[in-house]
Short mmCIF file of C-alpha atoms in Angstrom, two decimals:
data_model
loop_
_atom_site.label_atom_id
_atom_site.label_comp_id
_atom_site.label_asym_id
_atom_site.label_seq_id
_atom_site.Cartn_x
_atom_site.Cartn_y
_atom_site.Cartn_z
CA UNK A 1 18.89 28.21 8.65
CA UNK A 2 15.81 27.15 6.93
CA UNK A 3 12.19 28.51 9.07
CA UNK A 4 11.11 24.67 8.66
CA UNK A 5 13.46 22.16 8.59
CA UNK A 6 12.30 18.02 8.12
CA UNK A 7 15.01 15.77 7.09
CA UNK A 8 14.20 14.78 3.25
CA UNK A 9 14.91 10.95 3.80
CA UNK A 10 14.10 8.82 2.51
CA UNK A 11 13.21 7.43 5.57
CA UNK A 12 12.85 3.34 5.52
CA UNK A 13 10.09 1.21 8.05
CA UNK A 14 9.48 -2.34 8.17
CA UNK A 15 5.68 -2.75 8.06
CA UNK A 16 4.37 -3.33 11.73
CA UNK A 17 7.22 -0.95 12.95
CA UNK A 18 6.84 2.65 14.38
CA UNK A 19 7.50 5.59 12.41
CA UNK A 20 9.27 9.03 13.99
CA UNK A 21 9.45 12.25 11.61
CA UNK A 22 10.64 15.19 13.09
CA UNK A 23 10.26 18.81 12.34
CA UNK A 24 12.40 21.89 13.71
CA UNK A 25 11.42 25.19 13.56
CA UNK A 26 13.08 28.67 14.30
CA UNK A 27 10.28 31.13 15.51
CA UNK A 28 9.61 30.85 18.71
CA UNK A 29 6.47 32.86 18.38
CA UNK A 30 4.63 29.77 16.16
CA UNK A 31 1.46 28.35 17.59
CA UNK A 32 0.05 26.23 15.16
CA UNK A 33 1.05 23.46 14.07
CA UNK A 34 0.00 20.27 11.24
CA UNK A 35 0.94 17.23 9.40
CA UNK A 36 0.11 16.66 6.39
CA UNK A 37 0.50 13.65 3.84
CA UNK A 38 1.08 13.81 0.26
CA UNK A 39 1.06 10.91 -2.36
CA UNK A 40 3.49 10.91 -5.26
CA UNK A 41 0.78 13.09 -8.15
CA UNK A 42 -1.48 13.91 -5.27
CA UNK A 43 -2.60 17.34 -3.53
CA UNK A 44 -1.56 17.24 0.80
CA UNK A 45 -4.15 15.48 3.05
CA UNK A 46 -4.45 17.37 6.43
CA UNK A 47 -3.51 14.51 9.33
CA UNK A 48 -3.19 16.39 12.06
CA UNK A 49 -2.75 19.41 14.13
CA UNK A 50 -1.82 20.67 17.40
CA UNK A 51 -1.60 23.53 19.07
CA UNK A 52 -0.57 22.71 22.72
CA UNK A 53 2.79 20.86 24.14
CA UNK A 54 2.31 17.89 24.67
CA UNK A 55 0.77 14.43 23.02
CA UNK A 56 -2.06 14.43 20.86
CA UNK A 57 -3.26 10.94 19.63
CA UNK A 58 -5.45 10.07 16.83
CA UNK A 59 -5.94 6.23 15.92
CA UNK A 60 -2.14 4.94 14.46
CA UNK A 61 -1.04 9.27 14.79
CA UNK A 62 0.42 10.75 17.85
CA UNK A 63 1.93 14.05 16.92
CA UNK A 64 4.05 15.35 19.48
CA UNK A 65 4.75 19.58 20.18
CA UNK A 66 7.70 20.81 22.34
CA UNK A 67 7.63 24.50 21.85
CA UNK A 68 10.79 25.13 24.02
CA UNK A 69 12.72 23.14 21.99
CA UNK A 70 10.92 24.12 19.01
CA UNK A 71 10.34 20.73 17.33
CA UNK A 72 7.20 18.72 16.31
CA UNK A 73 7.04 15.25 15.55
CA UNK A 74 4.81 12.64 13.83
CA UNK A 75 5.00 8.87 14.95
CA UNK A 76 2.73 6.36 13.04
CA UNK A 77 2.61 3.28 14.75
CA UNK A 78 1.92 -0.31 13.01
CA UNK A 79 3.12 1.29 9.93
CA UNK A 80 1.45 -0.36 6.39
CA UNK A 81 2.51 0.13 2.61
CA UNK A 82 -0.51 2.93 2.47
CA UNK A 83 2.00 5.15 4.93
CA UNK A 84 4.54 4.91 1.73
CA UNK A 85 4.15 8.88 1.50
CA UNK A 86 5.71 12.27 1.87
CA UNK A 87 4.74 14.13 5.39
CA UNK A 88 4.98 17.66 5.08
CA UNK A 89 5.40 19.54 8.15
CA UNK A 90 3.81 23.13 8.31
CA UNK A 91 4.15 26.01 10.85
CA UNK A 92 2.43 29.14 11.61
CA UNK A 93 3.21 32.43 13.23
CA UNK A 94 3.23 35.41 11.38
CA UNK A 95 3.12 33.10 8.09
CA UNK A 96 2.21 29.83 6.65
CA UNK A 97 5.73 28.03 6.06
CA UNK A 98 6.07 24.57 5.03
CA UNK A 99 8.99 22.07 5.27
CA UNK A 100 10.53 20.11 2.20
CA UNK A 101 8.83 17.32 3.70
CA UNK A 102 10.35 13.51 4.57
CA UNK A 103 9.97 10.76 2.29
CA UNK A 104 8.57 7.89 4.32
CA UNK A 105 8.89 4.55 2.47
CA UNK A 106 7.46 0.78 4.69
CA UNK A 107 9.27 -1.57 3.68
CA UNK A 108 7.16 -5.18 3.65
CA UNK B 1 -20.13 17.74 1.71
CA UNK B 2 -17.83 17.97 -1.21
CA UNK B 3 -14.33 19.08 -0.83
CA UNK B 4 -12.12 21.71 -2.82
CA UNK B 5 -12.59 22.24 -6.12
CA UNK B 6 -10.21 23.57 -8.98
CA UNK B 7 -10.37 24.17 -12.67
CA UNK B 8 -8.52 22.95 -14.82
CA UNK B 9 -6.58 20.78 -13.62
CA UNK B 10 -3.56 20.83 -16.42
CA UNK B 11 -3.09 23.98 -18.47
CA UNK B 12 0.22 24.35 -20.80
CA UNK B 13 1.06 27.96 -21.88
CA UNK B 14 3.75 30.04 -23.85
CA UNK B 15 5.94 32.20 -22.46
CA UNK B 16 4.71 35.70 -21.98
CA UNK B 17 0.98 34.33 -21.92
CA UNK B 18 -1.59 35.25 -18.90
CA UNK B 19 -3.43 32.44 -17.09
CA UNK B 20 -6.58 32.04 -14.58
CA UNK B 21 -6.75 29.46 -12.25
CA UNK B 22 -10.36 28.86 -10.14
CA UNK B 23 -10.96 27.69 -6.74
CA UNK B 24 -14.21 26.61 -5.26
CA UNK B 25 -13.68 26.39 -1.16
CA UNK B 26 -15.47 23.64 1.16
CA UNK B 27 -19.31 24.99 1.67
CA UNK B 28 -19.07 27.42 4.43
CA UNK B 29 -15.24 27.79 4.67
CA UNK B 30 -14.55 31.34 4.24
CA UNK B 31 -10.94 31.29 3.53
CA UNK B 32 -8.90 30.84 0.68
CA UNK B 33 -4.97 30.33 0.27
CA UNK B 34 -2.92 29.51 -3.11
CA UNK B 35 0.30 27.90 -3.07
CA UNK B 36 3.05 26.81 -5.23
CA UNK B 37 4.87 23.26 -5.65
CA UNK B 38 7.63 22.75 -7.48
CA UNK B 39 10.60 20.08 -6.42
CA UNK B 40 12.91 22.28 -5.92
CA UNK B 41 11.48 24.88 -3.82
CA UNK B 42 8.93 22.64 -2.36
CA UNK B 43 5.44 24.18 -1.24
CA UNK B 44 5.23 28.03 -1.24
CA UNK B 45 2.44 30.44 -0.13
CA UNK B 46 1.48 32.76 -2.47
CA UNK B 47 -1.73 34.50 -0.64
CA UNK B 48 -4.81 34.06 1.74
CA UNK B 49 -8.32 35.67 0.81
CA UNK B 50 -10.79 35.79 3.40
CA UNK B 51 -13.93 37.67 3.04
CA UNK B 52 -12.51 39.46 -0.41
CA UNK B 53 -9.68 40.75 1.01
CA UNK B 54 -6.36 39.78 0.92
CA UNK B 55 -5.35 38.88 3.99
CA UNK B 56 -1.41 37.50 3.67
CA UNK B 57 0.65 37.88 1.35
CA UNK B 58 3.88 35.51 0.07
CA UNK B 59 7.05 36.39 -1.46
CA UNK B 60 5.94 36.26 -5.32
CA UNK B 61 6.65 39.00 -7.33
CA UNK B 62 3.30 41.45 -9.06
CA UNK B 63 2.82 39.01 -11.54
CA UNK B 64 0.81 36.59 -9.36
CA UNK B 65 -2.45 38.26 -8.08
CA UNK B 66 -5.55 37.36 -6.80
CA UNK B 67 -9.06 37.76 -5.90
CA UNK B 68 -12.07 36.38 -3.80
CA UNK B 69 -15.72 36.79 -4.82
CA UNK B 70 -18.58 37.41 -2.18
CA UNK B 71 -19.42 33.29 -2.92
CA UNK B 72 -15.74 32.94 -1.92
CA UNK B 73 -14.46 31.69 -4.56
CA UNK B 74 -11.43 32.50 -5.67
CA UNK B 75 -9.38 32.68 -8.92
CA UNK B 76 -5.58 33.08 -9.10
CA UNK B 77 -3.96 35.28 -11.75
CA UNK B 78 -0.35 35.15 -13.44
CA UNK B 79 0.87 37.54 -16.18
CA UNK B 80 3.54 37.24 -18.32
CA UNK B 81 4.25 33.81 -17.87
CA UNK B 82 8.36 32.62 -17.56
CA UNK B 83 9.47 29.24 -17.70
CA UNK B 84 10.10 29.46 -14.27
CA UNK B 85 6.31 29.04 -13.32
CA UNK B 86 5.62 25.39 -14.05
CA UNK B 87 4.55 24.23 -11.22
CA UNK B 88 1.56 22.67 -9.32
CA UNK B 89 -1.05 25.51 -8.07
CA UNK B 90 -2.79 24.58 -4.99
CA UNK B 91 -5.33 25.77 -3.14
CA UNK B 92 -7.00 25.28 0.31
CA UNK B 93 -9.77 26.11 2.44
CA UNK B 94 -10.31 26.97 5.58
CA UNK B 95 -13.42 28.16 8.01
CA UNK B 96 -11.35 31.22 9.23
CA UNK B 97 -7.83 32.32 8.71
CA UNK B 98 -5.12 30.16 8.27
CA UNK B 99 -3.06 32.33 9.18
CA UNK B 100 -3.79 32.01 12.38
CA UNK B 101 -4.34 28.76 12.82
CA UNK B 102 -7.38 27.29 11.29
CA UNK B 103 -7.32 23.85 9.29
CA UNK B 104 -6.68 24.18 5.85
CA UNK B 105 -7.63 21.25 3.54
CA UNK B 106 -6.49 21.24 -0.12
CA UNK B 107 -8.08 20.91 -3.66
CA UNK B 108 -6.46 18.43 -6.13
CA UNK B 109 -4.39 21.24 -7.64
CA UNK B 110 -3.91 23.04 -11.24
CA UNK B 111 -0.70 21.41 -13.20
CA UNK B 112 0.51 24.68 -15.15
CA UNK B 113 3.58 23.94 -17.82
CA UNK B 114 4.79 26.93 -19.47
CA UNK B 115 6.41 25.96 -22.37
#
């Protein structure tokens, strides 16, 4: 079992629509969490992070943290083209350990 | 404020070669990490600096090393380059550790083909 798993998609939106990516992860001692974006030929772009359970919101960006069931999630709402990206998911407890990332595309 | 800086930003090598890679942090963060991207194995940490030490450490062999000067800056060192090694070097920033949990942001990356 990977440390950080994301499902590669590619995962498909219509523009307007809401977007869910999901992240699992196996060490129940992590505390921090982020979400980062990366354009194709680009270096990642921080989005967010959270540390708590619970919802944390930030314009279109709620990312979402159940610890118990050891899974973090991204939803983008009123997805546009410009989400057309790869969200990396990253995880820390002892370490820094990132996912394989999802492959959003939105679809016009 | 101006964000993460590397040089260069493509290098091509031979086999067997040595190569330095730099890293300017975000004025006032402290803390420097490298990683590796490559498609296969996705994005990799290689090491955090913080203060000029070395703070965390990945699972790259003794070829990759690194260092953090009292500026903190940072440059990235790999000996005896294999083919193996292409890959996209980046590195990020943060005001304190990222290993515990601080923000990192990331420079633009160094494109290294070994050839």
């Amino acid at each position: 079992q990977k440390e950080v798993e994301q499902n590669s998609g590619p995962l498909s939106v219509p523009e307007g629509a809401i977007a869910s990516l999901n992240c699992t992860y196996s060490d129940r001692g992590s505390q921090s969490f982020f979400w980062y974006r990366q354009y194709s030929g680009k270096s990642p772009e921080l989005i967010m992070s959270i540390y708590s359970n619970g919802d944390k919101e930030d314009g279109r960006f709620t990312a979402q943290l159940n610890k118990a069931s050891q899974y973090v999630s991204l939803l983008i709402r009123d997805s546009q083209p410009s989400d057309s990206a790869t969200y990396l998911c990253a995880v820390i407890a002892s370490k820094i350990i990132f996912g394989s990332g999802t492959r959003l595309s939105i679809r016009p | 404020k101006a964000g993460v800086t590397q040089t260069p930003r493509y290098l091509i090598k031979t086999r067997g070669q040595q190569v330095t890679l730099s890293c300017s942090p975000i004025s006032g963060h402290r803390s420097v990490s490298w990683y590796q991207q490559t498609p296969g194995q996705g994005l990799q940490f290689l090491f955090e600096y913080f203060s000029e030490t070395q703070r965390n450490k990945g699972n790259f062999p003794g070829r990759f090393s690194g260092r953090q000067f009292s500026n903190s800056r940072s440059e990235m060192n790999v000996s005896t380059l294999e083919l193996g090694d292409s890959a996209l070097y980046l590195c990020a920033s943060s005001r304190g550790l990222a290993g515990v949990g601080n923000e990192q942001f990331f420079g633009p990356g160094t494109r290294l083909t070994v050839l």
